[in-house]
GROMACS .gro file of C-alpha atoms in nm:
model
  394
    1MET     CA    1   8.112   8.072   7.031
    2MET     CA    2   8.159   8.222   7.373
    3GLU     CA    3   8.157   8.607   7.447
    4ARG     CA    4   8.288   8.778   7.776
    5LEU     CA    5   8.100   9.060   7.936
    6LEU     CA    6   8.002   9.203   8.257
    7LEU     CA    7   7.616   9.152   8.364
    8ILE     CA    8   7.520   9.493   8.582
    9LYS     CA    9   7.282   9.467   8.847
   10TYR     CA   10   7.074   9.765   9.002
   11GLY     CA   11   6.902   9.821   9.316
   12GLU     CA   12   6.700  10.106   9.397
   13ILE     CA   13   6.616  10.215   9.044
   14HIS     CA   14   6.360   9.920   9.060
   15LEU     CA   15   6.150  10.127   9.284
   16LYS     CA   16   6.113  10.429   9.073
   17GLY     CA   17   5.782  10.347   8.892
   18LEU     CA   18   5.696  10.568   8.576
   19ASN     CA   19   6.045  10.721   8.649
   20ARG     CA   20   6.259  10.401   8.590
   21PRO     CA   21   6.345  10.493   8.223
   22PHE     CA   22   6.492  10.792   8.294
   23PHE     CA   23   6.736  10.654   8.601
   24LYS     CA   24   6.806  10.313   8.381
   25ARG     CA   25   6.921  10.577   8.082
   26LEU     CA   26   7.096  10.764   8.291
   27LEU     CA   27   7.292  10.471   8.456
   28ARG     CA   28   7.392  10.372   8.095
   29GLN     CA   29   7.525  10.709   8.024
   30ARG     CA   30   7.726  10.688   8.347
   31LEU     CA   31   7.878  10.371   8.294
   32LEU     CA   32   7.959  10.482   7.912
   33GLU     CA   33   8.130  10.833   8.025
   34ASN     CA   34   8.340  10.606   8.282
   35MET     CA   35   8.458  10.383   8.037
   36GLN     CA   36   8.497  10.572   7.722
   37ASP     CA   37   8.877  10.508   7.690
   38LEU     CA   38   8.812  10.134   7.683
   39HIS     CA   39   8.600  10.103   7.430
   40CYS     CA   40   8.280   9.939   7.563
   41ARG     CA   41   7.931   9.939   7.471
   42VAL     CA   42   7.667   9.920   7.726
   43GLN     CA   43   7.323   9.798   7.643
   44GLU     CA   44   6.982   9.699   7.777
   45LEU     CA   45   6.811   9.382   7.750
   46HIS     CA   46   6.481   9.261   7.899
   47GLY     CA   47   6.577   9.476   8.222
   48ARG     CA   48   6.946   9.375   8.246
   49VAL     CA   49   7.214   9.596   8.136
   50PHE     CA   50   7.519   9.457   7.995
   51VAL     CA   51   7.869   9.556   7.911
   52THR     CA   52   8.040   9.427   7.625
   53GLY     CA   53   8.335   9.475   7.352
   54PHE     CA   54   8.620   9.541   7.577
   55ALA     CA   55   8.933   9.376   7.548
   56PRO     CA   56   8.979   9.033   7.755
   57ALA     CA   57   9.293   9.199   7.917
   58ASP     CA   58   9.089   9.494   8.034
   59GLU     CA   59   8.838   9.315   8.189
   60PRO     CA   60   8.995   9.362   8.551
   61LEU     CA   61   8.987   9.745   8.487
   62VAL     CA   62   8.630   9.752   8.321
   63ILE     CA   63   8.512   9.594   8.664
   64GLU     CA   64   8.684   9.844   8.853
   65ARG     CA   65   8.491  10.116   8.671
   66CYS     CA   66   8.173   9.938   8.686
   67ILE     CA   67   8.171   9.906   9.062
   68LYS     CA   68   8.256  10.258   9.118
   69THR     CA   69   7.982  10.382   8.922
   70PHE     CA   70   7.682  10.492   9.147
   71GLY     CA   71   7.379  10.308   9.070
   72VAL     CA   72   7.551   9.961   9.023
   73VAL     CA   73   7.503   9.754   9.330
   74GLY     CA   74   7.659   9.430   9.150
   75VAL     CA   75   7.882   9.315   8.885
   76SER     CA   76   7.882   8.968   8.760
   77PRO     CA   77   8.160   8.860   8.478
   78ALA     CA   78   7.971   8.629   8.272
   79ALA     CA   79   8.037   8.401   7.938
   80LYS     CA   80   7.747   8.426   7.672
   81VAL     CA   81   7.724   8.098   7.471
   82GLU     CA   82   7.480   7.920   7.232
   83LYS     CA   83   7.172   7.811   7.385
   84THR     CA   84   7.264   7.482   7.413
   85LEU     CA   85   7.306   7.236   7.690
   86GLU     CA   86   7.673   7.143   7.582
   87ALA     CA   87   7.752   7.521   7.515
   88ILE     CA   88   7.604   7.620   7.871
   89GLY     CA   89   7.809   7.292   8.055
   90GLN     CA   90   8.112   7.366   7.952
   91ALA     CA   91   8.079   7.763   8.017
   92ALA     CA   92   7.964   7.636   8.375
   93ILE     CA   93   8.243   7.419   8.404
   94ALA     CA   94   8.522   7.674   8.329
   95GLU     CA   95   8.328   7.929   8.560
   96LEU     CA   96   8.328   7.721   8.840
   97GLN     CA   97   8.696   7.617   8.792
   98ALA     CA   98   8.769   7.976   8.776
   99ALA     CA   99   8.605   8.047   9.070
  100MET     CA  100   8.797   7.771   9.264
  101GLN     CA  101   9.110   7.893   9.141
  102ARG     CA  102   9.035   8.250   9.240
  103ASP     CA  103   8.948   8.117   9.611
  104GLY     CA  104   9.248   7.877   9.617
  105GLN     CA  105   9.025   7.576   9.644
  106THR     CA  106   9.094   7.203   9.546
  107GLN     CA  107   8.744   7.095   9.603
  108CYS     CA  108   8.409   7.280   9.684
  109THR     CA  109   8.027   7.248   9.699
  110PHE     CA  110   7.813   7.415   9.421
  111LYS     CA  111   7.468   7.486   9.330
  112VAL     CA  112   7.316   7.547   8.964
  113LYS     CA  113   7.031   7.801   8.967
  114ALA     CA  114   6.915   7.870   8.605
  115ARG     CA  115   6.651   8.125   8.492
  116ARG     CA  116   6.479   8.079   8.145
  117GLU     CA  117   6.367   8.379   7.996
  118ASP     CA  118   6.332   8.247   7.670
  119LYS     CA  119   6.017   7.953   7.729
  120THR     CA  120   6.067   7.832   7.392
  121PHE     CA  121   6.415   7.662   7.528
  122SER     CA  122   6.399   7.294   7.646
  123PRO     CA  123   6.422   7.166   7.927
  124ASN     CA  124   6.308   7.388   8.172
  125SER     CA  125   6.462   7.568   8.472
  126ASP     CA  126   6.493   7.284   8.685
  127GLY     CA  127   6.580   7.045   8.407
  128ILE     CA  128   6.876   7.292   8.331
  129ASN     CA  129   6.991   7.303   8.688
  130ARG     CA  130   7.017   6.901   8.670
  131GLU     CA  131   7.146   6.867   8.332
  132ILE     CA  132   7.437   7.123   8.390
  133GLY     CA  133   7.490   7.025   8.765
  134GLY     CA  134   7.569   6.658   8.630
  135MET     CA  135   7.778   6.785   8.381
  136ILE     CA  136   7.992   6.980   8.615
  137LEU     CA  137   8.015   6.640   8.860
  138GLN     CA  138   8.140   6.437   8.592
  139ALA     CA  139   8.407   6.681   8.474
  140LEU     CA  140   8.506   6.797   8.828
  141PRO     CA  141   8.503   6.503   9.059
  142GLN     CA  142   8.624   6.704   9.349
  143THR     CA  143   8.298   6.897   9.393
  144ARG     CA  144   7.958   6.807   9.494
  145VAL     CA  145   7.619   6.971   9.510
  146ASP     CA  146   7.488   7.165   9.824
  147VAL     CA  147   7.163   7.328   9.721
  148HIS     CA  148   7.151   7.502  10.092
  149ARG     CA  149   7.505   7.654  10.146
  150PRO     CA  150   7.709   7.642   9.819
  151ASP     CA  151   8.062   7.733   9.826
  152HIS     CA  152   7.968   7.884   9.465
  153LEU     CA  153   7.632   7.964   9.296
  154ILE     CA  154   7.640   7.906   8.938
  155GLN     CA  155   7.366   8.077   8.770
  156VAL     CA  156   7.265   8.057   8.435
  157GLU     CA  157   7.012   8.312   8.192
  158VAL     CA  158   6.835   8.180   7.904
  159ARG     CA  159   6.743   8.478   7.681
  160ASP     CA  160   6.880   8.579   7.312
  161GLY     CA  161   7.191   8.370   7.425
  162ALA     CA  162   7.251   8.203   7.753
  163TYR     CA  163   7.466   8.365   8.017
  164VAL     CA  164   7.670   8.170   8.288
  165TYR     CA  165   7.836   8.344   8.576
  166ALA     CA  166   7.941   8.230   8.912
  167GLN     CA  167   8.077   8.575   9.076
  168SER     CA  168   7.858   8.873   9.198
  169ILE     CA  169   8.099   9.163   9.318
  170GLN     CA  170   7.941   9.427   9.534
  171ALA     CA  171   7.952   9.785   9.385
  172ALA     CA  172   7.899  10.107   9.495
  173GLY     CA  173   7.453  10.117   9.524
  174GLY     CA  174   7.314  10.436   9.500
  175MET     CA  175   7.157  10.641   9.230
  176PRO     CA  176   7.299  10.747   8.920
  177VAL     CA  177   7.559  11.081   8.924
  178GLY     CA  178   7.321  11.339   8.791
  179SER     CA  179   6.989  11.222   8.898
  180SER     CA  180   6.950  11.456   9.209
  181GLY     CA  181   7.063  11.772   9.090
  182LYS     CA  182   7.391  11.959   9.198
  183ALA     CA  183   7.580  12.065   9.488
  184MET     CA  184   7.909  12.243   9.582
  185LEU     CA  185   8.123  12.063   9.804
  186MET     CA  186   8.347  12.260  10.057
  187LEU     CA  187   8.664  12.043  10.038
  188SER     CA  188   8.945  12.059  10.263
  189GLY     CA  189   9.231  11.851  10.265
  190GLY     CA  190   9.116  11.648  10.550
  191ILE     CA  191   8.952  11.338  10.622
  192ASP     CA  192   8.596  11.429  10.621
  193SER     CA  193   8.471  11.639  10.350
  194PRO     CA  194   8.573  11.381  10.041
  195VAL     CA  195   8.386  11.143  10.223
  196ALA     CA  196   8.088  11.392  10.253
  197GLY     CA  197   8.099  11.453   9.888
  198TRP     CA  198   8.114  11.091   9.814
  199MET     CA  199   7.816  11.016   9.992
  200MET     CA  200   7.585  11.294   9.845
  201ALA     CA  201   7.713  11.179   9.505
  202LYS     CA  202   7.610  10.844   9.611
  203ARG     CA  203   7.283  10.977   9.638
  204GLY     CA  204   7.266  11.123   9.275
  205MET     CA  205   7.430  11.464   9.313
  206THR     CA  206   7.624  11.595   9.063
  207ILE     CA  207   7.973  11.752   9.275
  208SER     CA  208   8.135  12.077   9.218
  209ALA     CA  209   8.400  12.172   9.493
  210VAL     CA  210   8.538  12.463   9.619
  211HIS     CA  211   8.884  12.490   9.827
  212PHE     CA  212   9.071  12.765  10.015
  213LEU     CA  213   9.426  12.822   9.983
  214SER     CA  214   9.607  13.081  10.174
  215PRO     CA  215   9.949  13.135  10.053
  216PRO     CA  216  10.218  13.193  10.194
  217TYR     CA  217  10.050  13.002  10.492
  218THR     CA  218   9.972  12.710  10.265
  219GLY     CA  219  10.189  12.577   9.987
  220GLU     CA  220  10.219  12.369   9.739
  221PRO     CA  221  10.155  12.019   9.898
  222ALA     CA  222   9.854  12.137  10.050
  223LYS     CA  223   9.728  12.231   9.676
  224GLN     CA  224   9.839  11.924   9.548
  225LYS     CA  225   9.650  11.734   9.814
  226VAL     CA  226   9.351  11.840   9.709
  227LEU     CA  227   9.386  11.817   9.356
  228ASP     CA  228   9.459  11.442   9.418
  229LEU     CA  229   9.146  11.413   9.649
  230ALA     CA  230   8.916  11.575   9.410
  231SER     CA  231   9.076  11.297   9.138
  232GLU     CA  232   9.023  11.001   9.357
  233MET     CA  233   8.657  11.128   9.441
  234ALA     CA  234   8.594  11.166   9.049
  235CYS     CA  235   8.625  10.822   8.992
  236TYR     CA  236   8.289  10.761   9.143
  237CYS     CA  237   8.137  11.121   9.085
  238GLY     CA  238   8.255  11.195   8.728
  239PRO     CA  239   8.464  11.477   8.630
  240ILE     CA  240   8.457  11.754   8.932
  241ARG     CA  241   8.482  12.142   8.862
  242LEU     CA  242   8.714  12.251   9.135
  243HIS     CA  243   8.714  12.621   9.267
  244LEU     CA  244   9.035  12.738   9.452
  245VAL     CA  245   8.984  13.045   9.633
  246ARG     CA  246   9.260  13.273   9.777
  247PHE     CA  247   9.153  13.328  10.090
  248THR     CA  248   9.442  13.484  10.273
  249GLU     CA  249   9.372  13.864  10.259
  250LEU     CA  250   9.015  13.805  10.435
  251GLN     CA  251   9.165  13.575  10.700
  252GLU     CA  252   9.426  13.822  10.780
  253GLU     CA  253   9.168  14.089  10.824
  254LEU     CA  254   8.961  13.876  11.050
  255TYR     CA  255   9.278  13.778  11.251
  256GLU     CA  256   9.390  14.151  11.266
  257LYS     CA  257   9.073  14.322  11.363
  258GLY     CA  258   8.813  14.012  11.496
  259ARG     CA  259   8.822  13.854  11.848
  260HIS     CA  260   9.005  13.576  11.856
  261GLU     CA  261   8.769  13.352  12.022
  262TYR     CA  262   8.538  13.379  11.720
  263LEU     CA  263   8.793  13.351  11.431
  264THR     CA  264   8.660  12.986  11.342
  265VAL     CA  265   8.303  13.080  11.312
  266LEU     CA  266   8.405  13.385  11.126
  267MET     CA  267   8.618  13.232  10.906
  268ARG     CA  268   8.351  12.943  10.828
  269ARG     CA  269   8.083  13.205  10.737
  270SER     CA  270   8.318  13.368  10.516
  271MET     CA  271   8.365  13.032  10.358
  272MET     CA  272   8.012  12.970  10.315
  273GLN     CA  273   7.913  13.302  10.157
  274ILE     CA  274   8.180  13.257   9.859
  275ALA     CA  275   8.091  12.877   9.818
  276GLN     CA  276   7.736  13.013   9.782
  277ARG     CA  277   7.828  13.256   9.532
  278LEU     CA  278   8.017  13.014   9.323
  279ALA     CA  279   7.738  12.735   9.363
  280GLU     CA  280   7.492  12.991   9.203
  281GLU     CA  281   7.726  13.095   8.928
  282GLU     CA  282   7.735  12.749   8.801
  283GLY     CA  283   7.363  12.599   8.866
  284ALA     CA  284   7.422  12.423   9.240
  285LYS     CA  285   7.116  12.425   9.470
  286ALA     CA  286   7.271  12.328   9.787
  287LEU     CA  287   7.605  12.316  10.002
  288ILE     CA  288   7.800  12.001  10.134
  289THR     CA  289   8.010  12.011  10.438
  290GLY     CA  290   8.190  11.724  10.624
  291GLU     CA  291   8.115  11.852  10.943
  292SER     CA  292   8.041  11.589  11.205
  293LEU     CA  293   7.836  11.709  11.555
  294GLY     CA  294   8.070  11.800  11.823
  295GLN     CA  295   8.387  11.689  11.639
  296VAL     CA  296   8.562  12.042  11.687
  297ALA     CA  297   8.459  12.402  11.844
  298SER     CA  298   8.342  12.486  11.503
  299GLN     CA  299   8.098  12.190  11.470
  300THR     CA  300   7.887  12.260  11.801
  301ILE     CA  301   7.514  12.332  11.736
  302ASP     CA  302   7.558  12.702  11.808
  303ALA     CA  303   7.863  12.737  11.570
  304ILE     CA  304   7.657  12.527  11.312
  305ARG     CA  305   7.380  12.774  11.348
  306ALA     CA  306   7.593  13.078  11.331
  307THR     CA  307   7.754  12.952  10.964
  308ASN     CA  308   7.405  12.871  10.864
  309ALA     CA  309   7.266  13.171  10.915
  310VAL     CA  310   7.449  13.326  10.590
  311ALA     CA  311   7.323  13.046  10.361
  312ASP     CA  312   7.033  13.115  10.150
  313MET     CA  313   7.023  12.751  10.046
  314PRO     CA  314   7.043  12.412  10.213
  315VAL     CA  315   7.359  12.250  10.359
  316PHE     CA  316   7.385  11.907  10.354
  317ARG     CA  317   7.601  11.768  10.647
  318PRO     CA  318   7.593  11.398  10.572
  319LEU     CA  319   7.862  11.307  10.829
  320ILE     CA  320   7.665  11.520  11.125
  321GLY     CA  321   7.579  11.189  11.345
  322MET     CA  322   7.907  10.969  11.275
  323ASP     CA  323   8.200  10.970  11.482
  324LYS     CA  324   8.545  11.007  11.341
  325THR     CA  325   8.628  10.629  11.361
  326GLU     CA  326   8.321  10.588  11.130
  327ILE     CA  327   8.438  10.850  10.918
  328ILE     CA  328   8.809  10.729  10.877
  329GLU     CA  329   8.685  10.369  10.823
  330MET     CA  330   8.480  10.500  10.520
  331ALA     CA  331   8.774  10.716  10.375
  332ARG     CA  332   8.960  10.402  10.375
  333ARG     CA  333   8.699  10.206  10.214
  334ILE     CA  334   8.655  10.490   9.909
  335GLY     CA  335   9.025  10.553   9.909
  336THR     CA  336   9.088  10.896   9.987
  337PHE     CA  337   9.227  10.810  10.342
  338GLU     CA  338   9.592  10.775  10.269
  339THR     CA  339   9.596  11.095  10.067
  340SER     CA  340   9.388  11.310  10.360
  341ILE     CA  341   9.647  11.217  10.591
  342ARG     CA  342   9.931  11.329  10.401
  343PRO     CA  343  10.116  11.628  10.500
  344GLY     CA  344  10.027  11.979  10.412
  345GLU     CA  345   9.828  12.260  10.628
  346ASP     CA  346   9.495  12.381  10.515
  347CYS     CA  347   9.382  12.736  10.575
  348CYS     CA  348   9.161  12.618  10.854
  349THR     CA  349   9.441  12.489  11.063
  350VAL     CA  350   9.616  12.835  11.014
  351PHE     CA  351   9.467  13.059  11.224
  352VAL     CA  352   9.350  12.849  11.509
  353PRO     CA  353   9.252  13.033  11.807
  354LYS     CA  354   9.396  12.922  12.136
  355HIS     CA  355   9.052  12.921  12.306
  356PRO     CA  356   8.761  12.895  12.009
  357ALA     CA  357   8.405  13.017  12.131
  358THR     CA  358   8.200  12.684  12.139
  359HIS     CA  359   7.874  12.877  12.199
  360PRO     CA  360   7.867  13.169  11.969
  361ILE     CA  361   7.610  13.466  11.943
  362LEU     CA  362   7.491  13.549  11.641
  363GLU     CA  363   7.484  13.911  11.711
  364LYS     CA  364   7.817  13.918  11.869
  365ILE     CA  365   7.954  13.744  11.546
  366ALA     CA  366   7.747  14.004  11.327
  367ALA     CA  367   7.941  14.279  11.532
  368GLU     CA  368   8.294  14.124  11.458
  369GLU     CA  369   8.218  14.076  11.078
  370ALA     CA  370   8.142  14.480  11.084
  371LYS     CA  371   8.482  14.576  11.195
  372ILE     CA  372   8.611  14.465  10.806
  373ASP     CA  373   8.501  14.558  10.478
  374LEU     CA  374   8.389  14.179  10.406
  375PRO     CA  375   8.192  14.241  10.097
  376ARG     CA  376   8.492  14.376   9.927
  377LEU     CA  377   8.683  14.102  10.091
  378ILE     CA  378   8.468  13.837   9.931
  379GLU     CA  379   8.444  14.029   9.589
  380GLN     CA  380   8.828  14.012   9.595
  381ALA     CA  381   8.832  13.648   9.670
  382LEU     CA  382   8.580  13.538   9.387
  383GLU     CA  383   8.812  13.739   9.155
  384ARG     CA  384   9.117  13.571   9.215
  385THR     CA  385   8.959  13.236   9.244
  386GLU     CA  386   9.094  12.978   8.974
  387HIS     CA  387   8.884  12.730   8.792
  388MET     CA  388   8.976  12.384   8.681
  389ILE     CA  389   8.817  12.066   8.567
  390ILE     CA  390   8.946  11.752   8.760
  391GLN     CA  391   8.936  11.434   8.580
  392PRO     CA  392   8.934  11.084   8.732
  393HIS     CA  393   9.266  10.912   8.879
  394GLN     CA  394   9.248  10.601   8.670
   0.00000   0.00000   0.00000
């Protein structure tokens, strides 16, 4: 009797020593959460993690969910069969035929690689390789063996049963979400910040997000774009708590009373303070931004220093050394690029000064902030903040 399942491979978790059980347990939990509507089972056996119990028609969807789970480095659709050479051979033939069909091949080379965890099973690993290889050659005369550079590698693992697979799909990698604490992402409607959040979630961080709205200058399309970006990120990060901050009044005060060349930095500093307050309220211990050094005027080293000065917690900038081409390439890969380039102004582009200061001086920035009642405006913005939970876009 054959059972379809997915064999889950993980990478960095192997290096965690005495803490490895914690990371493996968290990985299984994340897999279950990502597939709770598909009624899957996730179990570990002899260092392998398996996903089972899904309907055959759901296999492509289950694979997609697994490869988007941080901590998973590879997914292999497999057949579990009885521990007999005949059953293993039939499964290997079927797996190779499926691989050839998937690649549009009429002929190919292959190699069988067996691993025998159950040492009572006979023959040994080399014997399994020869026996199964011979069965494949007899059933599929259009194939031949190439042990050095085969088109397809047929893998056999003999454990409680025999597991046969011919495909390894690359997954997101990284560490399970929740293994490295929690951070607040400053999520704009642009290309950069979703990538920055994705990168930190890949390192195991639980992500919340804050977005700044400026009605009536920013409209519903801009808001919807951010909701969609958060939902696309949630496919990797899990559900995201999103805070929508009404920023209009504070921006208008800065525009009316502050020097315009400092406006961008002044806005960034206010945003940083609001984001930190929200982070503290939900136990996040760091902020995340999508800044890349020198990309725009507010991302020079002096401007970054000026915004950092108001933060009492770490500010992670995972894109700091990347250029725009690299960031766009990553946004395309994770699926956020097309949403990011949809029309819709964000608050940072509404009041852009003609000649922004690229080397702001902290003392002058503080003097500009003193012209307005900044604490009151920040409290007012926090009171009007809308909070919601964004689920993955499946």
